[in-house]
Coordinates of N, CA and C in Angstrom, one line a residue:
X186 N -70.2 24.0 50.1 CA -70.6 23.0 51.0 C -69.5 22.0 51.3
X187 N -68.4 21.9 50.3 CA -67.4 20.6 50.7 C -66.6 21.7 51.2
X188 N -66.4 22.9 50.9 CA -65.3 23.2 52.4 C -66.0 23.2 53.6
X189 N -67.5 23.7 54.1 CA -67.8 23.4 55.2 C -67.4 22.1 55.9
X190 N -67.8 21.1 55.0 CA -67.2 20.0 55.2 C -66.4 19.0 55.7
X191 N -65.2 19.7 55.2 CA -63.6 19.7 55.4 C -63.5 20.4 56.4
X192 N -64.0 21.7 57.0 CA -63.6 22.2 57.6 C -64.3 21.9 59.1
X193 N -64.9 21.2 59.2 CA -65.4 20.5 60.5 C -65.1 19.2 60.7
X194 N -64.6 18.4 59.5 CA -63.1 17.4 60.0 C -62.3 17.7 60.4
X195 N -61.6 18.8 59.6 CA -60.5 19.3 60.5 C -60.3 19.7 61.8
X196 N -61.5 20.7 62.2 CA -61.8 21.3 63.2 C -61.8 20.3 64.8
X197 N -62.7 19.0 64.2 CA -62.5 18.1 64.4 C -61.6 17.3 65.3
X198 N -60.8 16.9 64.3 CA -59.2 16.2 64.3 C -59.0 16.9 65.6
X199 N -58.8 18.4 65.2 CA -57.9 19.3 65.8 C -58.4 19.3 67.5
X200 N -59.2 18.9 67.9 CA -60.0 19.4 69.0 C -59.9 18.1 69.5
X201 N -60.3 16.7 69.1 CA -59.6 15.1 69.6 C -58.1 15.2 69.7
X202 N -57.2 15.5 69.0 CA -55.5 16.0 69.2 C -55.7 16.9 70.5
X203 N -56.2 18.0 70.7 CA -55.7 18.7 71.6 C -56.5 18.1 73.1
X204 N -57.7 17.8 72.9 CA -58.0 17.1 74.4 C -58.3 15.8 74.4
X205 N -58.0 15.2 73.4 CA -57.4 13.6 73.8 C -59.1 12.6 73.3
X206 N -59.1 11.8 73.0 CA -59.6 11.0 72.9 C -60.5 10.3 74.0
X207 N -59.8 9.9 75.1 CA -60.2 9.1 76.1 C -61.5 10.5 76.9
X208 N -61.6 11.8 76.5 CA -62.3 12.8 77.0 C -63.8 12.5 76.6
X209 N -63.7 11.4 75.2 CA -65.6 11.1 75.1 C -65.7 10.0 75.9
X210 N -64.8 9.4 76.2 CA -65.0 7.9 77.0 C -66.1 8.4 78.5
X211 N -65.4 9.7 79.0 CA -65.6 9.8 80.8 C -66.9 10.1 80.6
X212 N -67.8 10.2 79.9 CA -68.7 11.2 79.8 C -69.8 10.9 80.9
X213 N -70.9 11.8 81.5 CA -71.1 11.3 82.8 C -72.4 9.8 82.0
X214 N -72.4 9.1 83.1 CA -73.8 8.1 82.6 C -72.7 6.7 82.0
X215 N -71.9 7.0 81.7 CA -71.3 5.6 81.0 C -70.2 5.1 82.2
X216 N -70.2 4.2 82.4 CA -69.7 2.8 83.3 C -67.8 3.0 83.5
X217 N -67.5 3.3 84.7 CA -66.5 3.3 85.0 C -65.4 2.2 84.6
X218 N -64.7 2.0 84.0 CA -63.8 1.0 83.3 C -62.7 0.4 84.6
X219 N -63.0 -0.7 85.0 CA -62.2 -1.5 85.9 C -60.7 -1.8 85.6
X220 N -60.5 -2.3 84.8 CA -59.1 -3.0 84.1 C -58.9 -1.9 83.2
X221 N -57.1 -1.6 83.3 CA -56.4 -1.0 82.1 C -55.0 -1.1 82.4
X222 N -54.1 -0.8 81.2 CA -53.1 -1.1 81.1 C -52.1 -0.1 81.5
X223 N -51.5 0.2 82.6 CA -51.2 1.5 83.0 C -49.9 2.1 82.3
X224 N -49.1 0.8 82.1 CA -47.5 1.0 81.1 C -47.3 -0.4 80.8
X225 N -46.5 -0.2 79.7 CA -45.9 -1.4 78.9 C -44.3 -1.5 78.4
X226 N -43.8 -2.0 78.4 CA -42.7 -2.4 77.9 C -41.7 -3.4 77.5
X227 N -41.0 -3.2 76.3 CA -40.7 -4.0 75.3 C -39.5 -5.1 76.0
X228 N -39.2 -5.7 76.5 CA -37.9 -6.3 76.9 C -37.0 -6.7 75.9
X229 N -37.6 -7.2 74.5 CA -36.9 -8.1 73.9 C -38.4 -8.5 72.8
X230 N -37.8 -8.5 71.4 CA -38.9 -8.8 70.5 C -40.0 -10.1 70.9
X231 N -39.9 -10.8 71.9 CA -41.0 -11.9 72.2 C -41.5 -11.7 73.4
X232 N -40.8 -10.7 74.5 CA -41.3 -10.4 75.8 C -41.4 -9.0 76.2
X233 N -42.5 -8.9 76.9 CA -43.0 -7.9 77.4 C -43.3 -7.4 78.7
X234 N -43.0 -6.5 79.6 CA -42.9 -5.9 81.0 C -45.1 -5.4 80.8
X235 N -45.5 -6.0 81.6 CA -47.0 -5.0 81.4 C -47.0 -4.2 83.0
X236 N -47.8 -3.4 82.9 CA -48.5 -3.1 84.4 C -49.8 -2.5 84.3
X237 N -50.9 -3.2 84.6 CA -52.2 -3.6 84.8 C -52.8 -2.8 86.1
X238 N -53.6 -2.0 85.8 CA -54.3 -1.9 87.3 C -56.1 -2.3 87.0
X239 N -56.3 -3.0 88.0 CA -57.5 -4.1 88.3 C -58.1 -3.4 89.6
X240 N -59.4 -2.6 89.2 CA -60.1 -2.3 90.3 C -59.1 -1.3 91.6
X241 N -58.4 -0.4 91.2 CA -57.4 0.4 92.2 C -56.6 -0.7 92.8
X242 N -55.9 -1.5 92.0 CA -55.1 -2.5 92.1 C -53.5 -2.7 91.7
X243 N -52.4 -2.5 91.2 CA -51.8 -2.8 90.1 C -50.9 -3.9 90.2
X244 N -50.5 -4.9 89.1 CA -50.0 -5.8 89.3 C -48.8 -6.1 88.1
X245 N -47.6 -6.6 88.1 CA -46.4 -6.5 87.4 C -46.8 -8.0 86.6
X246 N -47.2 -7.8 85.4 CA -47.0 -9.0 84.7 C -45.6 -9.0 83.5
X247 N -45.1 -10.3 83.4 CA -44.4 -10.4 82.6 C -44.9 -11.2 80.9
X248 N -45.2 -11.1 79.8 CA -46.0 -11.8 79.0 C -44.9 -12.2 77.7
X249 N -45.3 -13.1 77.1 CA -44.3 -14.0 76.0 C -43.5 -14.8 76.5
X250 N -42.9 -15.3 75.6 CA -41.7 -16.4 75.8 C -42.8 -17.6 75.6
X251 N -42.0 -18.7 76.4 CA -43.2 -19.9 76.8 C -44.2 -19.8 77.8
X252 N -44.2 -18.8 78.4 CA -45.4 -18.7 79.8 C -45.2 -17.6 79.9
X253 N -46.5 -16.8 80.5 CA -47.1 -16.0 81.4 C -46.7 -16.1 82.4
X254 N -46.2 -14.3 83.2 CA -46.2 -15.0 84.3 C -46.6 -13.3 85.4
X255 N -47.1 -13.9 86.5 CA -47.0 -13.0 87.2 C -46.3 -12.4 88.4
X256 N -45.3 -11.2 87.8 CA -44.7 -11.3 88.7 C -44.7 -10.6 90.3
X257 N -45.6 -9.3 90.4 CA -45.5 -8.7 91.7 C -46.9 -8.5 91.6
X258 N -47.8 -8.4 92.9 CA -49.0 -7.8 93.3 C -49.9 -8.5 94.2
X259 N -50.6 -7.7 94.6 CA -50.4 -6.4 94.3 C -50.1 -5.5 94.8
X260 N -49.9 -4.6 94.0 CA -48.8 -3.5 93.8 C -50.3 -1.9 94.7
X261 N -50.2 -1.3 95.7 CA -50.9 -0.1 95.5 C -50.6 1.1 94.4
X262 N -51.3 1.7 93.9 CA -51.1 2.4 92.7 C -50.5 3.7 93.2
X263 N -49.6 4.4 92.0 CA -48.8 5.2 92.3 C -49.7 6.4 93.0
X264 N -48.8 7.2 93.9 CA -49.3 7.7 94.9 C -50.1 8.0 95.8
X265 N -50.4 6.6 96.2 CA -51.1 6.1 97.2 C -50.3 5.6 98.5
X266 N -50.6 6.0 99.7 CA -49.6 6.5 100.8 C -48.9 4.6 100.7
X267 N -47.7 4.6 101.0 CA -47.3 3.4 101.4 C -47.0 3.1 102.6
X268 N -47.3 2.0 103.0 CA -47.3 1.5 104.5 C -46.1 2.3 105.3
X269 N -45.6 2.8 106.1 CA -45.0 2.6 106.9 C -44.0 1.8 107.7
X270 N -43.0 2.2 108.2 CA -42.3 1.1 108.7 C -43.0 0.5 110.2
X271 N -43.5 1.7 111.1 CA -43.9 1.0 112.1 C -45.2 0.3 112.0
X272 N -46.1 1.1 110.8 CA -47.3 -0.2 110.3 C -46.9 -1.4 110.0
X273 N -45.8 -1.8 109.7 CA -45.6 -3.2 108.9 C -44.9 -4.3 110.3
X274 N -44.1 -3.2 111.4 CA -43.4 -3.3 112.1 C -44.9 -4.3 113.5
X275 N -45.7 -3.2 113.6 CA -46.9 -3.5 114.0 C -47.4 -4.9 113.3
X276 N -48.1 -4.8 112.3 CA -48.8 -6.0 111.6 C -47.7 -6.9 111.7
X277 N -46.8 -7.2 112.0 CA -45.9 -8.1 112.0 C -45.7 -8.8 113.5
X278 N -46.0 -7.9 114.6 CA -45.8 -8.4 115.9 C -47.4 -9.0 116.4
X279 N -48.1 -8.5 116.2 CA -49.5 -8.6 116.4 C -49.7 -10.1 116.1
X280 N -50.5 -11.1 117.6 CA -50.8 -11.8 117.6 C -51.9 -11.8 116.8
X281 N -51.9 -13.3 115.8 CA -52.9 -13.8 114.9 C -54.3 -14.4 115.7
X282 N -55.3 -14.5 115.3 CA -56.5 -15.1 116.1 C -56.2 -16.5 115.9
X283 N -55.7 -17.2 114.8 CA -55.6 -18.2 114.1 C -53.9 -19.2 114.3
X284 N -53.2 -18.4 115.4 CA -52.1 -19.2 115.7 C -52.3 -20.5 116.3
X285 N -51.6 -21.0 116.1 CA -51.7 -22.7 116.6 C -50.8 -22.5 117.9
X286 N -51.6 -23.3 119.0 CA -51.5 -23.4 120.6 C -49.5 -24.0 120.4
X287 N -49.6 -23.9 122.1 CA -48.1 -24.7 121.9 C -48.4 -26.3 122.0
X288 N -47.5 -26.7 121.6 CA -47.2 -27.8 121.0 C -47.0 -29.4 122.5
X289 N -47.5 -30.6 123.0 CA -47.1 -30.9 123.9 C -45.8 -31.4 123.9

């Protein structure tokens, strides 16, 4: 009875190691997780590089020291088409609804 035991802890172990942990998370019926931490990195024993994505978001935080801070975003998440030059070229020429008249 205690090697059956043992032997379906192990079996166990062995089967969370090979397909991962986060595989009981997705399971269908449980709630899509908004926020997570997509990479991290150490700069220096007080500060930290994070990168966060929020809702198909990502955003470049810097954390420690004396302040928080945030530094880019957001960021579209990795391979997700990036703008173009003539889209930006475009959004850039295109009159605003909201420009102010000329001036007397």
């Amino acid at each position: 009875m205690l090697g059956l035991v043992l032997g379906f802890i192990l079996v166990t172990g062995w089967l969370v190691r090979r397909f991962g942990g986060g595989a009981l998370m997705r399971l269908p019926g449980r709630a899509q997780r908004r926020l997570g931490v997509v990479e991290a990195m150490a700069l220096d024993p007080r500060r930290r590089l994070v990168l966060i994505r929020r809702d198909g978001v990502e955003h470049l935080l810097l954390l420690g020291g004396t302040q928080d801070l945030h530094l880019e975003g957001p960021i579209p998440p990795a391979g997700a088409a990036a703008p173009t030059f003539e889209t930006v070229l475009n959004e850039a020429a295109a009159p605003t609804a909201h420009a102010p008249g000329p001036v007397p």
